mmCIF file of C-alpha atoms in Angstrom:
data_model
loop_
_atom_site.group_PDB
_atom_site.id
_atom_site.type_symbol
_atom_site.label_atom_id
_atom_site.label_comp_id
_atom_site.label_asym_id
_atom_site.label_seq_id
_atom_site.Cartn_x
_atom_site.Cartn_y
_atom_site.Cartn_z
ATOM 1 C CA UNK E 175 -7.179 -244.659 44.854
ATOM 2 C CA UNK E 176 -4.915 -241.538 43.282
ATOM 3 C CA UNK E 177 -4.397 -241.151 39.683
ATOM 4 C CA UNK E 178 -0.788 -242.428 40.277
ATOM 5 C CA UNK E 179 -1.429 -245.710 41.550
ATOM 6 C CA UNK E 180 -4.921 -246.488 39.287
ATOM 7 C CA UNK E 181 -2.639 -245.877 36.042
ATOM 8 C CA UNK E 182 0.089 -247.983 37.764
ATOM 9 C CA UNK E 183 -2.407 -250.682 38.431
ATOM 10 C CA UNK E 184 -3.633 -250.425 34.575
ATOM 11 C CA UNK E 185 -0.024 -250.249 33.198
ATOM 12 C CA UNK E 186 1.020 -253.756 34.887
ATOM 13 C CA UNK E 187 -1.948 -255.650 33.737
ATOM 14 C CA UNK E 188 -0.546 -257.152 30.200
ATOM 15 C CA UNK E 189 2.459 -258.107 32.532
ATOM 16 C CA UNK E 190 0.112 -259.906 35.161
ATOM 17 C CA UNK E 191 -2.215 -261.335 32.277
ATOM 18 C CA UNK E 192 0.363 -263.971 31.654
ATOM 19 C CA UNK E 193 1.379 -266.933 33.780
ATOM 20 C CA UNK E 194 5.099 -266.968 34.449
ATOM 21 C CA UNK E 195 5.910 -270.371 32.963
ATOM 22 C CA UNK E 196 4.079 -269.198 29.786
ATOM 23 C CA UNK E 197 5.519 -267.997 26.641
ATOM 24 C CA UNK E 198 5.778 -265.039 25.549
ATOM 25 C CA UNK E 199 2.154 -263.202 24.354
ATOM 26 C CA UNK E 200 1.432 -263.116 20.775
ATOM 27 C CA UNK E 201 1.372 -260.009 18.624
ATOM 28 C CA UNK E 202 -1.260 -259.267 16.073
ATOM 29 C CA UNK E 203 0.747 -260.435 13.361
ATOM 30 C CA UNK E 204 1.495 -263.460 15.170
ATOM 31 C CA UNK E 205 -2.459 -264.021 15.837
ATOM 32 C CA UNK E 206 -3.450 -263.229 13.106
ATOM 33 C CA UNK E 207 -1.289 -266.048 11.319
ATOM 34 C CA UNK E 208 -1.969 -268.708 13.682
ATOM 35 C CA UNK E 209 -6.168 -267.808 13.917
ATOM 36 C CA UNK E 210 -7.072 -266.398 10.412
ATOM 37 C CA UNK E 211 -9.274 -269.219 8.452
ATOM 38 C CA UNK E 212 -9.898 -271.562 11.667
ATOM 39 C CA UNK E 213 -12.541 -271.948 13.697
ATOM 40 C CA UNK E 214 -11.475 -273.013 17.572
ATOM 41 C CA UNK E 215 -13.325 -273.936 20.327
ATOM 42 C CA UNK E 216 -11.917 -273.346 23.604
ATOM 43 C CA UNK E 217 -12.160 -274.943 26.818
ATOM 44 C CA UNK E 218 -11.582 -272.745 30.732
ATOM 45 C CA UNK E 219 -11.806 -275.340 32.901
ATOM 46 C CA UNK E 220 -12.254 -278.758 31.719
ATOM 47 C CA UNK E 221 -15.717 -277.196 30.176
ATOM 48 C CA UNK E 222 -16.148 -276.164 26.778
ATOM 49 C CA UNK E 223 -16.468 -271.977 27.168
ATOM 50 C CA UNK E 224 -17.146 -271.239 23.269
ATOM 51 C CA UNK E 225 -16.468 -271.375 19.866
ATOM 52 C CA UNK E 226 -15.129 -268.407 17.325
ATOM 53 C CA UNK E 227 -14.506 -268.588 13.727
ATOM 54 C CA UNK E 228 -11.485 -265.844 12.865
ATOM 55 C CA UNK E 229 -12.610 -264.668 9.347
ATOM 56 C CA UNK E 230 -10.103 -262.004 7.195
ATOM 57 C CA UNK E 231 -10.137 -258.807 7.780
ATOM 58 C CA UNK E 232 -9.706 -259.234 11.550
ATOM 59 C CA UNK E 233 -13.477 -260.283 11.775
ATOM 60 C CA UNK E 234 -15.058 -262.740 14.340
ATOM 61 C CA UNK E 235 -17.655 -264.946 14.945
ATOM 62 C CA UNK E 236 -17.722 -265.788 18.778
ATOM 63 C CA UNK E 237 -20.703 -268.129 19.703
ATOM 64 C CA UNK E 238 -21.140 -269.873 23.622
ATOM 65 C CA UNK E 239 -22.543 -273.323 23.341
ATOM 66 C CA UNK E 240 -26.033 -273.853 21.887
ATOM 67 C CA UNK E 241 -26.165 -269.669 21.551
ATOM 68 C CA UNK E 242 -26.605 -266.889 19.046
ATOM 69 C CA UNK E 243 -23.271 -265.812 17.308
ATOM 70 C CA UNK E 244 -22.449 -262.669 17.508
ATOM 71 C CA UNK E 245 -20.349 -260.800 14.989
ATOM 72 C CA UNK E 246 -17.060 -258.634 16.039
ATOM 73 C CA UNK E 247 -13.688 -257.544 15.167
ATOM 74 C CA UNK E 248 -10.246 -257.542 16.961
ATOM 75 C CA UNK E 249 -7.271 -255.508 16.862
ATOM 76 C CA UNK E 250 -4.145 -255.233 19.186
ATOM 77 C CA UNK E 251 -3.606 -252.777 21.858
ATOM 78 C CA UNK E 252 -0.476 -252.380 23.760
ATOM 79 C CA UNK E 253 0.673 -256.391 24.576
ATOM 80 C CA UNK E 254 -3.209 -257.153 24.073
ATOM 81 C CA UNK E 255 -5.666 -258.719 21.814
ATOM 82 C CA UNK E 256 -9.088 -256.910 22.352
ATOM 83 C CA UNK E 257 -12.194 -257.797 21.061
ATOM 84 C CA UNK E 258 -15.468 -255.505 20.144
ATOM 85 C CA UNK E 259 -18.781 -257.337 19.182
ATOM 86 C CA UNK E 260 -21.918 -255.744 17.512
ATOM 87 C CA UNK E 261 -24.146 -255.426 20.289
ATOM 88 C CA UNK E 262 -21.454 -254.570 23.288
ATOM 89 C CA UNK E 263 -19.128 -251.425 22.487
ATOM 90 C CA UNK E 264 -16.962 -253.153 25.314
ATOM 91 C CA UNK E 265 -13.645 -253.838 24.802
ATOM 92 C CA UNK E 266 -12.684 -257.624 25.689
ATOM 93 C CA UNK E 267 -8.634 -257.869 25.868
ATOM 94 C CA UNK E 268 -6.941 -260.558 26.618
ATOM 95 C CA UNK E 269 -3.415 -262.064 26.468
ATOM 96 C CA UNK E 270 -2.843 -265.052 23.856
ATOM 97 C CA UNK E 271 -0.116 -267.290 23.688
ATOM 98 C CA UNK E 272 0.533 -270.424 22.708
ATOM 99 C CA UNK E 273 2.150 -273.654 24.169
ATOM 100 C CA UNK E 274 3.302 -276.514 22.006
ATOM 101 C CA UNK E 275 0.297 -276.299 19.699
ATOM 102 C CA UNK E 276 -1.882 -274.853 22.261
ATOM 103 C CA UNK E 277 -3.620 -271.427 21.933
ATOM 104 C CA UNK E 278 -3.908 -269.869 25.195
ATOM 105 C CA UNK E 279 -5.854 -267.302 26.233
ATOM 106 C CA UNK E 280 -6.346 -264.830 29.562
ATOM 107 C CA UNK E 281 -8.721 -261.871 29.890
ATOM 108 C CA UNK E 282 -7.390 -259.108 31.627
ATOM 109 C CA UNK E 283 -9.574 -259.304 33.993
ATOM 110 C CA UNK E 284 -9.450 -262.960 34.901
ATOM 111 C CA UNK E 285 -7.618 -264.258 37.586
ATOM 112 C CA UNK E 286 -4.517 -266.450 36.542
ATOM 113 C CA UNK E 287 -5.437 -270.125 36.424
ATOM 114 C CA UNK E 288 -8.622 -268.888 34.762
ATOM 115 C CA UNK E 289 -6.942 -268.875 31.124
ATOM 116 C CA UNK E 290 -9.002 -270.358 28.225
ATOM 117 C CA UNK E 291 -7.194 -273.551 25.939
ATOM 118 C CA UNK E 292 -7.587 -274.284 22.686
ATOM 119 C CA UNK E 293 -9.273 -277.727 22.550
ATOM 120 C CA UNK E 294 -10.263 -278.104 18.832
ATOM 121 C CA UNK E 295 -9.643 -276.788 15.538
ATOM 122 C CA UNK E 296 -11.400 -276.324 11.941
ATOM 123 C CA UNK E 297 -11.503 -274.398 8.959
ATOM 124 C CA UNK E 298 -15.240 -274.981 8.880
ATOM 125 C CA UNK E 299 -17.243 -271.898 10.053
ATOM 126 C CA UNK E 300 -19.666 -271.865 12.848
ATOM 127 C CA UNK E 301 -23.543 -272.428 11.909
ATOM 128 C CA UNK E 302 -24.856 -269.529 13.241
ATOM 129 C CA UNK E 303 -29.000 -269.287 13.369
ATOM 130 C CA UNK E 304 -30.113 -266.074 12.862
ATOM 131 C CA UNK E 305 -33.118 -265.178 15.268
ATOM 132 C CA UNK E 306 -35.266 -264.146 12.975
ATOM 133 C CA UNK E 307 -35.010 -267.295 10.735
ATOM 134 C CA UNK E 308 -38.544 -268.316 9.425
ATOM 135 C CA UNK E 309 -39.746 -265.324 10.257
#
């Protein structure tokens, strides 16, 4: 693939992220308002997919079901929300957006149809084991 048409591939992905009928994608101030202090758990699927705790400071605690937590930060970039965790210098960016009172979320590299919903809410953190706990 040339240059040309692998940047114009990357360019249109925050554009393709979002579903049509959706609204439009949150900003990072807009995220950070609606996330900061709560705990959600969402759901891809009809399956719960994981649970992360937004702390301040743009901080994250992202935990699958039943496994360790691990411990990241976000920031925007571009139209996207991207994530970096302790252990994976990967970049995880996705589109957020919300519907009614509905967080949405789509990584970039999902499919459409593949988007993650908000399916419960709390301002109580996550209990997060540590592995080396009695240790």
């Amino acid at each position: 693939m040339s240059l040309i048409l692998r940047a114009l591939s990357v360019a249109a992905l925050p554009a393709l992220a979002l579903p049509a009928h959706a609204a439009e994608p949150m900003d990072a101030a807009q995220f950070e308002a609606y996330v900061t202090g709560k705990t959600l758990t969402y759901s891809q699927g009809g399956q719960v997919f994981g649970i992360e705790e937004y702390l301040p400071g743009r901080k994250v605690r992202w935990q699958f079901t039943q496994d360790e937590c691990q411990y990241g930060s976000w920031f925007q970039k571009e139209d996207l929300i991207c994530f970096v965790y302790e252990y994976d210098s990967t970049e995880h960016c996705w589109t957020f957006w919300k519907e009614g009172d509905v967080l949405h979320a789509l990584s970039v590299s999902d499919a459409p149809g593949a988007a993650l919903s908000e399916v419960a809410q709390t301002t109580n953190g996550l209990a997060c084991p540590g592995p080396d706990v009695g240790v």
